[in-house]
Coordinates of C-alpha atoms in Angstrom, one line a residue:
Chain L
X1 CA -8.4 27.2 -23.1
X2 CA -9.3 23.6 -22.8
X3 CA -11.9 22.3 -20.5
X4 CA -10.5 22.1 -16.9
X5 CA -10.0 19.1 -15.6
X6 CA -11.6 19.9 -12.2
X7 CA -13.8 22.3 -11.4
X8 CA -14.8 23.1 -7.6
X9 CA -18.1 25.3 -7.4
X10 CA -19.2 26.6 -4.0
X11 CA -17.9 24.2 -2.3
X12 CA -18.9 23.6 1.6
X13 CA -18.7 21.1 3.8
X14 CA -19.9 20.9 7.4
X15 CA -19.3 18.8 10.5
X16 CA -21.2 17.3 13.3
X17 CA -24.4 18.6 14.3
X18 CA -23.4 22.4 15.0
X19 CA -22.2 22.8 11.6
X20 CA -19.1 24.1 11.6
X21 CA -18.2 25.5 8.6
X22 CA -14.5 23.3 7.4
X23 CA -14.5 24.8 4.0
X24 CA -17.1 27.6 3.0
X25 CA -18.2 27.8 -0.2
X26 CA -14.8 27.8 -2.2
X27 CA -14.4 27.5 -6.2
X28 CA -11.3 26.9 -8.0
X29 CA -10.3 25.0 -11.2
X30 CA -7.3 23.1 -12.0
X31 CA -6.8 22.9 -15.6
X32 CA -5.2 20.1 -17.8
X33 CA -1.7 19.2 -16.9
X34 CA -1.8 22.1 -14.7
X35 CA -0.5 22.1 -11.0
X36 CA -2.6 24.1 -8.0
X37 CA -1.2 24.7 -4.9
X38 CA -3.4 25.3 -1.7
X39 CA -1.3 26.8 1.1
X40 CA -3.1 27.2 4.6
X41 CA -2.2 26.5 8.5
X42 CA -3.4 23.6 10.2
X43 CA -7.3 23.9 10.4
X44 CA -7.2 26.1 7.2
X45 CA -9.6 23.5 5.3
X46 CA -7.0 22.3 2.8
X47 CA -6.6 18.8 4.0
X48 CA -10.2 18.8 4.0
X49 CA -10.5 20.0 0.5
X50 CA -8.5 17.2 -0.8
X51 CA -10.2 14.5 1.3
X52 CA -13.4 16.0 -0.7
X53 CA -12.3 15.9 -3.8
X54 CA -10.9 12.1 -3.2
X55 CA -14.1 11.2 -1.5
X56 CA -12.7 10.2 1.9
X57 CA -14.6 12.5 4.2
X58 CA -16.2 10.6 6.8
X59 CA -19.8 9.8 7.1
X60 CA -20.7 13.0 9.4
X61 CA -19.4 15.8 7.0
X62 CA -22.1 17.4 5.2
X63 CA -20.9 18.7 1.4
X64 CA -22.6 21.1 -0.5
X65 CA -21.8 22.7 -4.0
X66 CA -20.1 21.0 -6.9
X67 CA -16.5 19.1 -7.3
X68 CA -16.9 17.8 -11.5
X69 CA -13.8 15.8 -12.9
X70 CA -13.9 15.2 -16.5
X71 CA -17.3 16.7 -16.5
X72 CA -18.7 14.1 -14.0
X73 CA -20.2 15.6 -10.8
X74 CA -18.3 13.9 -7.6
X75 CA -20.6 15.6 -4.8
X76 CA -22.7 12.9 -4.1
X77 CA -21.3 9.9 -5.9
X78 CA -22.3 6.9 -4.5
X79 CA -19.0 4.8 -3.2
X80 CA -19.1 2.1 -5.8
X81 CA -18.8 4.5 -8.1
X82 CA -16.2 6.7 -5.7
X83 CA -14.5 3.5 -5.7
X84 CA -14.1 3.1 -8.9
X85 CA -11.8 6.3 -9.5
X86 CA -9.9 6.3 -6.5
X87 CA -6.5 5.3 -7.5
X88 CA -7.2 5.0 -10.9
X89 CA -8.3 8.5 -12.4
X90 CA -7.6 10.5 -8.8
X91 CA -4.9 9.5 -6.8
X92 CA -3.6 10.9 -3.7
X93 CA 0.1 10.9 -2.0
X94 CA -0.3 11.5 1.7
X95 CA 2.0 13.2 3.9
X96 CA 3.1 10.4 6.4
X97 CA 3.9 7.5 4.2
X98 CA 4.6 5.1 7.2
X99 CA 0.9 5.4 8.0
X100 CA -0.3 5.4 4.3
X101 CA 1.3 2.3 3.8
X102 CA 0.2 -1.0 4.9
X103 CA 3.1 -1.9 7.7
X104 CA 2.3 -6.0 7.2
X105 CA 2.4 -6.1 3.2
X106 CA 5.5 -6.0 1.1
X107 CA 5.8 -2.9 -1.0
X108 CA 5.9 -4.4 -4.5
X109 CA 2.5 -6.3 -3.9
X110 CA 0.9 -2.9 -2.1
X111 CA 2.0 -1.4 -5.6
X112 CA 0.7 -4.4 -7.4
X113 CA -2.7 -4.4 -6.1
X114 CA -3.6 -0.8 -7.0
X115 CA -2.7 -1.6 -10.5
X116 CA -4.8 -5.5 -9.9
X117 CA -7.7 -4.1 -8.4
X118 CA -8.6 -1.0 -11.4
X119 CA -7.2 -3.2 -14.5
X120 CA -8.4 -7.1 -14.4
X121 CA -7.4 -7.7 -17.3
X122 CA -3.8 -7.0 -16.6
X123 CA -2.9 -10.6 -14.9
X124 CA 0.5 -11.4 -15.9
X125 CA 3.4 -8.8 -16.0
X126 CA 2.6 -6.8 -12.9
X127 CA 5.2 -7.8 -11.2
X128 CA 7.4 -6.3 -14.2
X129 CA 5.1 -3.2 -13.8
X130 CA 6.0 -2.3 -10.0
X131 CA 9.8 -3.0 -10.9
X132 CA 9.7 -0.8 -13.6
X133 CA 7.3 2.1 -11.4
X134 CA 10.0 1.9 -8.5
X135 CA 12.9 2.4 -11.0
X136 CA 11.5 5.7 -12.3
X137 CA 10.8 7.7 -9.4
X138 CA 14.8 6.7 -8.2
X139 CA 14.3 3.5 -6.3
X140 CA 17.9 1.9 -6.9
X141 CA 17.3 -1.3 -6.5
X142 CA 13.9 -1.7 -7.5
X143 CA 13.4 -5.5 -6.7
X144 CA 15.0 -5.9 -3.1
X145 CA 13.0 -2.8 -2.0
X146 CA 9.5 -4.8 -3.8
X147 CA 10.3 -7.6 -1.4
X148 CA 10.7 -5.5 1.9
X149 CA 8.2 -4.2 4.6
X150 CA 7.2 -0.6 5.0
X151 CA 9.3 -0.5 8.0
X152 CA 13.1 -2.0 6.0
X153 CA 12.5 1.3 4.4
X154 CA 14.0 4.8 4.9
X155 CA 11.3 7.3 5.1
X156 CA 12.2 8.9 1.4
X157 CA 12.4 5.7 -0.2
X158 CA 8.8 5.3 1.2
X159 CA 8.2 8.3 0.0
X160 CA 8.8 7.1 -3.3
X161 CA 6.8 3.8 -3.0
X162 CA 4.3 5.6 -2.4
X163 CA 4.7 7.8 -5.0
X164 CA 5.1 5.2 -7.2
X165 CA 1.8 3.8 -6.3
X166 CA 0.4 7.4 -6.6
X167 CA 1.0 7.1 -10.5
X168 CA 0.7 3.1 -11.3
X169 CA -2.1 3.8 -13.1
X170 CA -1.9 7.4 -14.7
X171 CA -4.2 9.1 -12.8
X172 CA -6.0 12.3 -14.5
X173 CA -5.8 14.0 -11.2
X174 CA -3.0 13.8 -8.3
X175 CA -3.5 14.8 -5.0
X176 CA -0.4 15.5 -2.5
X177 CA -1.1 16.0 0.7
X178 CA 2.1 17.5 2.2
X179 CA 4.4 14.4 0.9
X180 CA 7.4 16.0 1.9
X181 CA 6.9 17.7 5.7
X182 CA 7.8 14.4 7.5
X183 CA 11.4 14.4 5.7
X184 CA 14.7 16.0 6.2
X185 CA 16.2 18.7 3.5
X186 CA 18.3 16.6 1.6
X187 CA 15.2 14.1 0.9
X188 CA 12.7 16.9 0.6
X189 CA 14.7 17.9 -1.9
X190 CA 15.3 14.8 -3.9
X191 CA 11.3 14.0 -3.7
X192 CA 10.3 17.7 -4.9
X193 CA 12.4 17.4 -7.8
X194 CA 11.2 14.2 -8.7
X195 CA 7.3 15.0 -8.2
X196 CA 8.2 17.7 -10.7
X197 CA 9.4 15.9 -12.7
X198 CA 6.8 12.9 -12.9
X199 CA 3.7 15.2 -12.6
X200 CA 4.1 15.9 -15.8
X201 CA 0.9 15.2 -17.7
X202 CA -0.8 15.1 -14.8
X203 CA -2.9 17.8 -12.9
X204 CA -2.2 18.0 -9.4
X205 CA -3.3 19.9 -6.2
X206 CA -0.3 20.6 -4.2
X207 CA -1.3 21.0 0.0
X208 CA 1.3 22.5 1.9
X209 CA 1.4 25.4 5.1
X210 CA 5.3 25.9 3.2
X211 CA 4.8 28.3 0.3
X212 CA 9.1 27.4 -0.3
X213 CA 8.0 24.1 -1.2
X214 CA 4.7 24.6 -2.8
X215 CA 7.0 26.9 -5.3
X216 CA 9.0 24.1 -6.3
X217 CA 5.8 22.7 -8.3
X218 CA 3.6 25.0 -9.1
X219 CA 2.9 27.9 -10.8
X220 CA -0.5 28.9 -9.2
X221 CA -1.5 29.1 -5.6
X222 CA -4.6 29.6 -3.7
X223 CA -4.2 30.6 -0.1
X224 CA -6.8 28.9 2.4
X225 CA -7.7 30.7 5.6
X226 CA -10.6 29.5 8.0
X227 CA -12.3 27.4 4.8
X228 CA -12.0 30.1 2.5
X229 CA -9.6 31.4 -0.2
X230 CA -8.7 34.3 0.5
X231 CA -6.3 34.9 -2.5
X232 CA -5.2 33.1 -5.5
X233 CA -3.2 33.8 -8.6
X234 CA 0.5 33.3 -10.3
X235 CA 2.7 32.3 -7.0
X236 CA 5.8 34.8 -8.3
X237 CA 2.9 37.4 -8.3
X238 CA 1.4 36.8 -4.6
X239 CA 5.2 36.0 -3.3
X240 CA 6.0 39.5 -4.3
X241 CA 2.8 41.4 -4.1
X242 CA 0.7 39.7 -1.3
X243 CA -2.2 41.2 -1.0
X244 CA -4.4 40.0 2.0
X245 CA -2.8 40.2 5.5
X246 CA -2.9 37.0 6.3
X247 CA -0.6 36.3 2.7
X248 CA 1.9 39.0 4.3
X249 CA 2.5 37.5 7.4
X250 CA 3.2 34.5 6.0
X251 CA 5.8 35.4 3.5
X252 CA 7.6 37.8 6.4
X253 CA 7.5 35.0 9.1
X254 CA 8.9 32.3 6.5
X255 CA 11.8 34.6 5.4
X256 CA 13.8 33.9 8.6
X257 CA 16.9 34.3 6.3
X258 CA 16.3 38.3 6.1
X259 CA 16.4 38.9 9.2
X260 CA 19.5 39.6 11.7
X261 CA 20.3 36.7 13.3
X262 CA 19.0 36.7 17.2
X263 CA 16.7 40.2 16.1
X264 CA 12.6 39.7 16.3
X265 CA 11.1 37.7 13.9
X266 CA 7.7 39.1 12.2
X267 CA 4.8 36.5 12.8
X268 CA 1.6 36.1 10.9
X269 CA 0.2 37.8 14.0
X270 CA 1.4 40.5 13.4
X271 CA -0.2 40.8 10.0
X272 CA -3.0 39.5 10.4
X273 CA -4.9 38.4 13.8
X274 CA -8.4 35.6 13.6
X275 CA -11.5 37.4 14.2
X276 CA -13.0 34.8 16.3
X277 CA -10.5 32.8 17.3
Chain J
X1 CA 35.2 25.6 32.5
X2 CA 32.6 24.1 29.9
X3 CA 29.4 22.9 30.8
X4 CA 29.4 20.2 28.5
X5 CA 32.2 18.4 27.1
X6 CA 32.2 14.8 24.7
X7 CA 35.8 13.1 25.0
X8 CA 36.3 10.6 22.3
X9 CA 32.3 9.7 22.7
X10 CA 31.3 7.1 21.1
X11 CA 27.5 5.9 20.8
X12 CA 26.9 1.7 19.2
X13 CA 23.4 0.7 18.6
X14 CA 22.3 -2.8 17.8
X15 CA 20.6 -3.1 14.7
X16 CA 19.2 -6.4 13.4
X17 CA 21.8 -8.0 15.8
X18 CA 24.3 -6.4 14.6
X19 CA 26.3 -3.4 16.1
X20 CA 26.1 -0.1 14.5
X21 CA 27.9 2.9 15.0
X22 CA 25.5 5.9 15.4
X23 CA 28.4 8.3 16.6
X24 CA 31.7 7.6 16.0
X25 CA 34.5 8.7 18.5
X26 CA 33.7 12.7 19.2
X27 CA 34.9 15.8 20.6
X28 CA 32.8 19.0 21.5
X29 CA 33.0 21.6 23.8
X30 CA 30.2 24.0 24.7
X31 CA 30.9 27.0 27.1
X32 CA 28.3 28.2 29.6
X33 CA 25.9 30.7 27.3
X34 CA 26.9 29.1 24.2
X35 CA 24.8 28.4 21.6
X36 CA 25.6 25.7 19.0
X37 CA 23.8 24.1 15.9
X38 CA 23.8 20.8 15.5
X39 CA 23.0 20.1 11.2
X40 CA 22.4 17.3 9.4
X41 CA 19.7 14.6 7.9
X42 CA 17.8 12.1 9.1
X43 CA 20.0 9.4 10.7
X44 CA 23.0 11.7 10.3
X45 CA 23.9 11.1 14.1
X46 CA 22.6 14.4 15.4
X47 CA 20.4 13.6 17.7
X48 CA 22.1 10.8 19.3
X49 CA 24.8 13.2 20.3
X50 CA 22.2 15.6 22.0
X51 CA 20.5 12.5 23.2
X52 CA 24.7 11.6 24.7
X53 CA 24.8 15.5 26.2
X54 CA 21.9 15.0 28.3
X55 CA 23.1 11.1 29.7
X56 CA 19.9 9.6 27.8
X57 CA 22.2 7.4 25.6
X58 CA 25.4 5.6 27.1
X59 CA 28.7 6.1 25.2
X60 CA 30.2 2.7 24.1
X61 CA 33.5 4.4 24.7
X62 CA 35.0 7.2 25.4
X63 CA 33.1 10.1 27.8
X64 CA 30.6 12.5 28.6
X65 CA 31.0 15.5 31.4
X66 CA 28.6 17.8 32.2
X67 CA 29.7 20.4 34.7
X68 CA 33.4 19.0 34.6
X69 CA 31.9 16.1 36.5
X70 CA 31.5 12.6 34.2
X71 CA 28.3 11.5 33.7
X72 CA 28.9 7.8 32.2
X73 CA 28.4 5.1 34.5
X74 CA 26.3 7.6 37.1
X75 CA 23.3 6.0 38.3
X76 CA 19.6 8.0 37.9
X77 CA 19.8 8.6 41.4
X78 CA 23.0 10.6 41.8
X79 CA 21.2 12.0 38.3
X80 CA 19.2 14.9 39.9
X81 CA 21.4 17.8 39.6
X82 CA 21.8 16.8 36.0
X83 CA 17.8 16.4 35.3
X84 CA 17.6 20.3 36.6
X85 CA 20.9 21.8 34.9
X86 CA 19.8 20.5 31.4
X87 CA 16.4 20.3 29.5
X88 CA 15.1 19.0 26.3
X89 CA 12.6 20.6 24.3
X90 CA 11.4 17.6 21.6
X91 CA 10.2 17.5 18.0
X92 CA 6.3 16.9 18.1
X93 CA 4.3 18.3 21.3
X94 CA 1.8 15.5 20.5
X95 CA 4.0 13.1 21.5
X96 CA 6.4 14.4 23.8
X97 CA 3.0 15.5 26.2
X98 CA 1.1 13.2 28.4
X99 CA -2.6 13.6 26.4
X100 CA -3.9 12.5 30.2
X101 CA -2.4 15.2 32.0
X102 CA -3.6 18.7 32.5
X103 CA -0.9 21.6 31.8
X104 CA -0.2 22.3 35.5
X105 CA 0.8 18.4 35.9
X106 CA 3.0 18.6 32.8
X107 CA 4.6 21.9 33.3
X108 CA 5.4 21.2 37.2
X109 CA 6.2 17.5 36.6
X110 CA 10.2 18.5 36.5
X111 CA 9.9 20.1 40.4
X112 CA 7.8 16.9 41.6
X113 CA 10.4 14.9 40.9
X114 CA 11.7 12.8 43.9
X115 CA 15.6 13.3 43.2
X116 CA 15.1 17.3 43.3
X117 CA 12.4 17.7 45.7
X118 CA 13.1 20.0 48.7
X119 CA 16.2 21.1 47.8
X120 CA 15.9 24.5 48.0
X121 CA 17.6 25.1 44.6
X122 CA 14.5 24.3 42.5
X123 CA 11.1 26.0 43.2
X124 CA 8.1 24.3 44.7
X125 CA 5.3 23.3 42.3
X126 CA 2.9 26.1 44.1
X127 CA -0.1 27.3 42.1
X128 CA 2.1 30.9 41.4
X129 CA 5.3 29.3 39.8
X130 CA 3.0 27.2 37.9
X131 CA 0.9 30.0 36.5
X132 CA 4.3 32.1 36.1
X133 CA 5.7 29.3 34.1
X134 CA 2.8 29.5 31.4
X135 CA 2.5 33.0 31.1
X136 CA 6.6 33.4 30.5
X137 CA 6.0 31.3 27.2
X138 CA 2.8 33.8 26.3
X139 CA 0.5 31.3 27.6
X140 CA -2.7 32.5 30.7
X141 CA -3.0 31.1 33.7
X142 CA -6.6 29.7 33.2
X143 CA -5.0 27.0 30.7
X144 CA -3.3 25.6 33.7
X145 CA -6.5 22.9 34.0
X146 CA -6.3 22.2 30.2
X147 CA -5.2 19.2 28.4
X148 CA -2.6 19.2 25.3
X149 CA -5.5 18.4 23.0
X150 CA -7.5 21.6 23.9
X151 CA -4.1 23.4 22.4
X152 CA -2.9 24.6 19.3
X153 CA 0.4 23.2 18.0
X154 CA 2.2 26.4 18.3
X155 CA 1.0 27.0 22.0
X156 CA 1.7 22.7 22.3
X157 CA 5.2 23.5 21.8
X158 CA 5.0 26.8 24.2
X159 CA 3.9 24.2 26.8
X160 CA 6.9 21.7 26.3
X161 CA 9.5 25.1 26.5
X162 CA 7.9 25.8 29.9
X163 CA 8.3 22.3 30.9
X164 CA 12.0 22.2 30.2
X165 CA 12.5 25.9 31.5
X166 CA 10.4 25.6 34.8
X167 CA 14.0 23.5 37.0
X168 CA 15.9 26.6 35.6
X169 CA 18.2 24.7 33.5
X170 CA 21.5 26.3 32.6
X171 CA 21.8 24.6 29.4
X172 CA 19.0 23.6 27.0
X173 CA 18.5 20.8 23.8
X174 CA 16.0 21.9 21.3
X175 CA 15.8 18.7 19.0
X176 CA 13.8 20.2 15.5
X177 CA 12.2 22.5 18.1
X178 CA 9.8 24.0 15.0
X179 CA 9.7 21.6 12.4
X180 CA 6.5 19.7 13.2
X181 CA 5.1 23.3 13.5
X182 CA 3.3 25.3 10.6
X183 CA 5.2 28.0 8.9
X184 CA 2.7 30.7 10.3
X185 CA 3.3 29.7 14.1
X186 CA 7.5 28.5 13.5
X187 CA 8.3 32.7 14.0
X188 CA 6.4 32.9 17.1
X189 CA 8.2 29.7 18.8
X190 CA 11.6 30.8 17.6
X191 CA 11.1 34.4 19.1
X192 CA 9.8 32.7 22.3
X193 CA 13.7 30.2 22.5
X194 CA 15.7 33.1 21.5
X195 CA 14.3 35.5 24.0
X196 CA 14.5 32.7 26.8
X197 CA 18.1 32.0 26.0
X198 CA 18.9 35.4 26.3
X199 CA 17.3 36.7 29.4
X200 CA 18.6 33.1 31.3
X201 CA 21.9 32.8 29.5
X202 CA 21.1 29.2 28.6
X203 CA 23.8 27.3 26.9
X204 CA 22.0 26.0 23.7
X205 CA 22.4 22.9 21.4
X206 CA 19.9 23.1 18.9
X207 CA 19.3 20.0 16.3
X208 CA 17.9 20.9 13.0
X209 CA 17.8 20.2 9.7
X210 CA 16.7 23.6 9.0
X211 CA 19.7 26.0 8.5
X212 CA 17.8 29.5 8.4
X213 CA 17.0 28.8 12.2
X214 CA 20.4 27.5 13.4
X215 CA 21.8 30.5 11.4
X216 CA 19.4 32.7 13.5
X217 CA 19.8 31.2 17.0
X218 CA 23.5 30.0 16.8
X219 CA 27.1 31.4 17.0
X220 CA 28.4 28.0 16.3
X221 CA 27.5 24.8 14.3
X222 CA 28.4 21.5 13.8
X223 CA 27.3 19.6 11.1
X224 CA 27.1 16.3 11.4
X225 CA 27.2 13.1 8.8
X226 CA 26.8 9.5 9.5
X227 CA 27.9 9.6 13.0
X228 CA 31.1 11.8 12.1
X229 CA 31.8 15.9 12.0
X230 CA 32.3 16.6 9.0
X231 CA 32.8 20.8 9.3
X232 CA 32.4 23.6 12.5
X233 CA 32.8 26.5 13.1
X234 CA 31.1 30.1 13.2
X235 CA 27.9 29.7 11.7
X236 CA 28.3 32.8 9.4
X237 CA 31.8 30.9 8.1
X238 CA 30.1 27.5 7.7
X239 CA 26.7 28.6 6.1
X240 CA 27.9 30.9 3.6
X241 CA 31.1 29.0 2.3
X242 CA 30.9 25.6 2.8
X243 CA 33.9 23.7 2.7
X244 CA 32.3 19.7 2.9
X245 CA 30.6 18.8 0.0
X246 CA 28.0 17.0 2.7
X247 CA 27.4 20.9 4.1
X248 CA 27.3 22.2 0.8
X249 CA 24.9 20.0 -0.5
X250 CA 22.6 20.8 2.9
X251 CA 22.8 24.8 2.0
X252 CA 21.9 23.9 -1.6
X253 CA 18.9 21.9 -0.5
X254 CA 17.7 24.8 1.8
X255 CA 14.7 26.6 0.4
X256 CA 13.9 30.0 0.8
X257 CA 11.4 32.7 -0.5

């Protein structure tokens, strides 16, 4: 097997002066082309993970262990370095797009200046570029949407701005923090299938607290609980053989369809109850 | 006699200056006890029809009865027997809870208010029927001096179901009572509706997206598309063969484990 593409070593990361522990010493890799999905409830770490790996933690975390991309150690790169790969080699789609998106700048130029800022040299034909972006992950007509605000636009064609965006300029790495929880079925739908289909050639990390979702693009999980990981392998495999508690309770409590209408449904808390919390 | 009842309703928003048509001309019925899905995506029109059940939206024509008794035209005052028969729980605890009020403020704001004080119908906001109010949705009495943010989302939501349950409502909107929630806590909320509707009897009109739940809290459905019905009926016939290619594509789109 080729070198993976990212490769988390003991991992930890810390906040505010009593050091709560976020994420506590995890390791993982994701290898080339390869898609990992991290499945945890809110306060599981995940989001945090990502943030990590993208450099966006805020001045007071404390992060300890190793995150290397492509071989280059990120744990401690300085920001004009950080800001150098941010949207060019990693690139992360965020779960609320209406907040992710600037609300006073047209979509085409927000597009436009993730491709300006990483590749100077690139002055004339962007324009071209961000039609041609929106066109492939389903925008129908690529130009009128380019010349509207965040707001003109439903929240799956956001969606697919920011996607768009996401990919501009072929990022090694793609990072999706839950793009699909603010949308209805229909559009969930519509954006899994198309983040399937354009993550191709790219590795990804997939964050979601829906392991239905998480399925529809990857092949491999790891399962977060209180910073750690707790379980990871083929997601068939831990869908049908779940082996920690905590994995149980989540697969009975999200299978709402086996059970008889109006009867008790099984919660994780049944499975599996926080030792602390 | 129903307990809620659309006649030709019809709901017209302005949009950019220009009318739209969020519901077009609609009838329901809902019995006393009944409980009824409302499906569809986002702007299919489902909400605005809860939001028309409750008298939070004005029909352009046509009307709304609740209790046999119309309820277009009716100003907030002569609203009070309507605010305690019918509740709303909403999409997102974080928004839909005052972050600057403690839980006893929130949960006995319904009782406090001036058009159903001292009737003798609703209870008095007293210290017991606050703390009675919390622990019926699993929640203790000592979080009564908590705010929202010192909450989980899943005990968020349990707050916002003992807010709407507190005026002993006989009919109840959920409005994507779980979907903001994670997966892990969603089974715990559900069991916590489904056992409140069925000790009080609630009528229930619950708005999802999410078809598993309506199939596991609802004898009926409607499902809803651009502001028309599209397809009802028992929720068993609906769900498992589809006649509207807008419901089919719904059940299609559902994902499961």
């Amino acid at each position: 097997m080729s070198d993976p593409v990212l490769q988390v070593r003991d991992l930890t990361i810390t906040f505010g002066r009593r050091q709560q522990k976020a994420v506590d010493s995890i390791s993982f890799d994701v290898g080339a082309d390869e898609r990992l999905g991290i499945i945890g409830q809110s306060g599981s770490g995940k989001s945090v993970t990502a943030l990590a790996i993208m450099g966006l933690l805020p001045d007071h975390a404390r992060v300890t262990g190793s995150i290397r991309f492509d071989g280059r150690e990120l744990v401690g790169l300085p920001e004009r370095e950080y800001r150098q790969l941010r949207g060019d080699d990693i690139a992360m789609i965020f779960q609320e797009p209406m907040t992710a998106l600037d609300p006073t700048m047209k979509v085409g130029r927000q597009i436009g200046e993730v491709v300006a800022l990483h590749h100077a040299d690139q002055r004339g034909g962007i324009r071209d570029d961000v039609l041609t972006w929106l066109e492939r992950v389903g925008i129908v007509e690529p130009a009128r949407i380019a010349d509207s605000f965040p707001h003109e636009l439903s929240g799956g064609q956001r969606q697919r701005a920011l996607i768009a965006m996401a990919l501009a300029n072929h990022p090694g790495l793609v990072l999706c923090d839950e793009p699909t929880t603010a949308l209805d079925v229909l559009v969930q739908r519509q954006i899994l299938a198309l983040l399937d289909e354009q993550l191709e050639g790219h590795s990804a990390i997939f964050v979601s607290h829906d392991l239905a979702v998480v399925r529809q693009v990857c092949r491999r999980v790891a399962v977060m609980l209180e910073g750690r990981i707790v379980e990871e392998g083929p997601i068939d495999q831990i869908i049908a053989e779940p082996q920690h508690p905590y994995t149980q309770g989540l697969i009975a409590s999200a299978r709402i369809d086996r059970v008889q209408p109006g009867e008790r449904l099984p919660s994780v808390a049944d499975f599996y109850r926080a030792g602390d919390a | 006699m129903s307990i809620v009842e659309l006649r030709g309703a019809e709901v017209t928003y302005r949009r950019a200056g220009q009318p739209f048509v969020a519901l077009h001309p609609t009838d329901v019925v809902i019995e006393p006890g009944e409980r009824v899905g409302v499906v569809g995506g986002s702007g299919s029109g489902k909400t605005t029809m809860a939001r028309l059940m409750l008298g939070l939206v004005p029909p352009s024509q046509g009307d709304a009865l609740f209790d046999d008794r119309s309820i277009v035209g009716l100003p907030e005052r002569q609203r009070g027997w309507l605010r305690a028969r019918a509740s709303m729980v909403f999409q997102d605890p974080n928004s839909s809870l005052n972050p600057r009020m403690k839980l006893r403020d929130i949960v006995g704001e319904p009782l406090r208010s001036p058009v159903l004080r001292n009737r003798g119908d609703v209870p008095e906001p007293t210290p017991e029927v606050l703390a009675g109010a919390l622990e019926g949705v699993g929640l203790t009495a000592e979080m009564l001096d908590r705010y929202p943010h010192q909450l989980s989302g899943g005990q968020r939501q349990r707050v916002a179901i003992a807010r709407a349950l507190i005026s002993d409502p006989a009919f109840l909107v959920a409005d994507e009572p779980v979907s903001a929630l994670d997966v892990s806590v969603r089974a715990q909320v559900l069991n916590l509706l489904t056992d409140e509707v069925n000790e009080r009897s609630l009528a229930l009109v619950l708005v999802s997206h999410d078809l598993a739940i309506v199939r596991h809290l609802c004898e009926r459905v409607l499902v809803v598309e651009r502001g028309h019905i599209v397809e009802q009926g028992a929720v068993a016939d609906v769900l498992d063969n589809p006649q509207h290619p807008y419901t089919q594509a719904l059940v299609d789109a559902t994902l499961s484990l």
